[in-house]
Coordinates of C-alpha atoms in Angstrom, one line a residue:
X235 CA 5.4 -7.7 67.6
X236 CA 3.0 -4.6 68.5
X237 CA 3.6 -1.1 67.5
X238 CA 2.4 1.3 70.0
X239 CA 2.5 4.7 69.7
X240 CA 3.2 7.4 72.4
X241 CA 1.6 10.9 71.6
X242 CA 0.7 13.9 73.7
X243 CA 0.4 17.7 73.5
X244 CA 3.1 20.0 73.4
X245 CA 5.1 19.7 77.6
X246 CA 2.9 16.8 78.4
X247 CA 5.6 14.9 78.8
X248 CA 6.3 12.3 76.4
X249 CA 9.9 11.7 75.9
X250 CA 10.2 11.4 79.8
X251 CA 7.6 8.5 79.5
X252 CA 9.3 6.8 76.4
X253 CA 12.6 7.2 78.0
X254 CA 11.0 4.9 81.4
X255 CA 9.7 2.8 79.1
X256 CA 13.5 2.5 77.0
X257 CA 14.3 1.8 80.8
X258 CA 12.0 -1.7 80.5
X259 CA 14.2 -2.5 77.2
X260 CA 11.6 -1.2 74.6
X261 CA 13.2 0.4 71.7
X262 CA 11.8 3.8 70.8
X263 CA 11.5 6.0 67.6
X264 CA 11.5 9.2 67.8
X265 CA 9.4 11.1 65.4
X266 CA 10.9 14.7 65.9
X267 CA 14.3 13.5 65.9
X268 CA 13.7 11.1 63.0
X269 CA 12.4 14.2 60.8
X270 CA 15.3 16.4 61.8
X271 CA 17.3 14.1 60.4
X272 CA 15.7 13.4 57.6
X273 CA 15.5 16.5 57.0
X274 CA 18.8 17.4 56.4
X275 CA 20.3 13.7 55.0
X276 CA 17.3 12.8 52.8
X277 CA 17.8 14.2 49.0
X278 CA 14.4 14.0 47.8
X279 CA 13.2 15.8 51.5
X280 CA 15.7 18.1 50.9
X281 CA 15.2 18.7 47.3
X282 CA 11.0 19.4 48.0
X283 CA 11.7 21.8 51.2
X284 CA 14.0 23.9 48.9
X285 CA 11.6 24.1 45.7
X286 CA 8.4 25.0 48.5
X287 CA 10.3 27.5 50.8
X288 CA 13.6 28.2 49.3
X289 CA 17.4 27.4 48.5
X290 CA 17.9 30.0 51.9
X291 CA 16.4 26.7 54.1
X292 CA 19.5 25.3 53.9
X293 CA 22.6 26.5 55.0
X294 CA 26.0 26.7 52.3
X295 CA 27.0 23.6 54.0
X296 CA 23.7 21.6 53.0
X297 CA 22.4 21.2 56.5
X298 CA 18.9 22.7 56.9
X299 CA 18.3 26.3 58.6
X300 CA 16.2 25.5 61.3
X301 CA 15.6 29.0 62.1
X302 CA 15.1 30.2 59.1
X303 CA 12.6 27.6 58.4
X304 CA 10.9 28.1 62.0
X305 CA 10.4 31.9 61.4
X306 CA 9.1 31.0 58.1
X307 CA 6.2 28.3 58.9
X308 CA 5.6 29.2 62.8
X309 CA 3.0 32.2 62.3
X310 CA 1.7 30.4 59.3
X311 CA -1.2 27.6 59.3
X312 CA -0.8 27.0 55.7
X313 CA 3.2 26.7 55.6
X314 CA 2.9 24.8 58.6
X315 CA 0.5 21.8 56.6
X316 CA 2.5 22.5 53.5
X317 CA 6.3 21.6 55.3
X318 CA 4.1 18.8 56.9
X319 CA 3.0 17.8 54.1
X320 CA 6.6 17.4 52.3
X321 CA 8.2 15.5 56.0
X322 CA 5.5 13.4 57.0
X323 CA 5.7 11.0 54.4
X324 CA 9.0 10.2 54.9
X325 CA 8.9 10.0 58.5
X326 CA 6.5 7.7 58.3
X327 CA 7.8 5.4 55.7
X328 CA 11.4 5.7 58.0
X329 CA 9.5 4.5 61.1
X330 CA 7.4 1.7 59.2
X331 CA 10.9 0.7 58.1
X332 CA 12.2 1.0 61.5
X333 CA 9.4 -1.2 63.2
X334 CA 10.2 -3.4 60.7
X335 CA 13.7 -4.0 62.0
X336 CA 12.4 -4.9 65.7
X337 CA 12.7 -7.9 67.3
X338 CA 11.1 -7.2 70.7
X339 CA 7.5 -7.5 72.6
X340 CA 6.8 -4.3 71.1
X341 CA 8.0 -1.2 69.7
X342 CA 7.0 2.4 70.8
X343 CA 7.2 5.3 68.3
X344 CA 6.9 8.8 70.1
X345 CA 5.5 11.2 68.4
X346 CA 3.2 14.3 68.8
X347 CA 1.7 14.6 65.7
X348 CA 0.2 10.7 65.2
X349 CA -3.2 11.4 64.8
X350 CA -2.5 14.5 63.0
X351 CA 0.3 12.7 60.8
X352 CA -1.9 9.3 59.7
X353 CA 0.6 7.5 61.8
X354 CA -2.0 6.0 63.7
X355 CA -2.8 3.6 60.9
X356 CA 0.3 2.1 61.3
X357 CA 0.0 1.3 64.8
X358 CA -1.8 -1.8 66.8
X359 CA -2.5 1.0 70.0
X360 CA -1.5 4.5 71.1
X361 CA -0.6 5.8 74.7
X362 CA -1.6 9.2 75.6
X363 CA 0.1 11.4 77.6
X364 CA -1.5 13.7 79.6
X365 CA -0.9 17.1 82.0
X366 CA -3.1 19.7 82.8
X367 CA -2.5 22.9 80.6
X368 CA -1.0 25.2 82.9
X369 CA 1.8 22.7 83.6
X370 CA 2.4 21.9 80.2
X371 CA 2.9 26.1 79.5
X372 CA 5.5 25.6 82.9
X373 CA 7.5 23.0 81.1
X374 CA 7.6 24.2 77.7
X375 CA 8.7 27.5 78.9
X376 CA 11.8 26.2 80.7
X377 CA 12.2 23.6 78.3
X378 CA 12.6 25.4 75.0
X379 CA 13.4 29.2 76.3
X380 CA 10.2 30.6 75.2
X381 CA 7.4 32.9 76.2
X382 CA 3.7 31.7 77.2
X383 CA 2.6 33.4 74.4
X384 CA 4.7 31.2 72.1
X385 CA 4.0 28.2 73.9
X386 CA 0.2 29.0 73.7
X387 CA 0.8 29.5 69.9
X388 CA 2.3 26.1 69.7
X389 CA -0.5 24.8 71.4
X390 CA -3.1 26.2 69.5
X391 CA -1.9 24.3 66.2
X392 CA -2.3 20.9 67.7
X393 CA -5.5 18.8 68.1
X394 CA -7.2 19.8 71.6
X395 CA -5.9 18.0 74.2
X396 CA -9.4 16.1 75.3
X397 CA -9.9 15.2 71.7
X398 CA -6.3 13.6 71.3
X399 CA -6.6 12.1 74.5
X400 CA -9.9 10.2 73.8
X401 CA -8.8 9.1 70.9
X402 CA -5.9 7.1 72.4
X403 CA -6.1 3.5 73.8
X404 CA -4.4 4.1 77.2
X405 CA -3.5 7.1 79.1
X406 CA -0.7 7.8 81.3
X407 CA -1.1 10.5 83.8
X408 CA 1.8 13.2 84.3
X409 CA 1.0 15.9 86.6
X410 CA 3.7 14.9 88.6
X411 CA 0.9 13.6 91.7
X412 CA 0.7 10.1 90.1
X413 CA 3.8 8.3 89.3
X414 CA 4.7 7.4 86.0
X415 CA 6.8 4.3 86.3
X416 CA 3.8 2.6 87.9
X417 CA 1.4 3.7 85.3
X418 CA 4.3 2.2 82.6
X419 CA 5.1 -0.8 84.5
X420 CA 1.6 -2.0 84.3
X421 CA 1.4 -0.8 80.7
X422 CA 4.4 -2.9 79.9
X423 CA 3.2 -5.8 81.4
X424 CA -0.2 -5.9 79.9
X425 CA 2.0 -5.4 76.2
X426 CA 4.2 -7.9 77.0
X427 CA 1.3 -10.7 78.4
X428 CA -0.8 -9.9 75.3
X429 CA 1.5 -11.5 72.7

């Protein structure tokens, strides 16, 4: 079975292409939702975030104080690597296990930290996502409620998007002037032809 990854920078659009692709069949792991869960049901994850930012990351109820821990590592370069640092190993031991479990073609994991995570190594090829900055800003802003400023923030703590972007095997175009389906359909057939 292949594992291919889906990446992209922050509004490019990834979950909309996973979710065509989930539309083809192909199960998909979800990095962010994955670590959010992990998050708060993993002990040992639980146990680390506590000791590196404090028992106030988690609420009285055990489940972990997302905004507490956003205001906390968001400005911050070096809080950022050091939470990343505590969730990215079990994310990616959770998703090898998950591929593991698959019985398709292939496998997709979305995610927008692969190269930035390792994940990369545990993949056969990655799909890039891509959109022009200024629509990326557009989307992130309605998406999450936020200002550009913020959103530029955001941006400016991932890997350039022309870096990331070469260093993926296929890219899928979302500027929403090309269509995506076509661009998965011939994806998925190449995928499902190879094996």
């Amino acid at each position: 079975m292949l594992r291919i990854g889906i990446t992209g920078g922050i509004g490019s659009g990834k979950t909309t292409v996973a979710k065509v692709f989930e539309t083809l069949g192909i199960p998909v792991y979800y990095a962010d939702d994955a670590a959010k869960r992990l998050m708060n049901e993993h002990d040992e994850l639980k146990q680390k975030i506590k000791k590196q930012f404090g028992e106030a990351a988690y609420t009285a109820e055990g489940k972990l104080d997302r905004g507490f821990l956003s205001a906390m590592v968001f400005n911050s370069t070096q809080k950022i690597a050091q939470l990343n640092a505590i969730v990215h190993p079990a994310t990616l031991a959770d998703a090898a296990h998950w591929m593991q479990q698959q019985t398709g073609a292939y496998a997709l994991k979305e995610a927008a930290l692969i190269f930035e995570s390792g994940a990369q190594q545990q993949l056969d090829y990655i799909i890039g996502v891509h959109a022009p900055s200024a629509l990326r800003v557009q989307r992130t802003m309605q998406r999450d409620n936020i200002t550009r400023e913020e959103v530029l923030s955001r941006m400016d703590k991932q890997i350039g998007e022309t870096i990331k972007m070469k260093l993926c095997d296929f890219i899928i175009t979302n500027d929403e002037q090309e269509l995506v389906v076509t661009q998965v359909l011939l994806l998925h057939q190449k995928f499902v032809n190879e094996l």
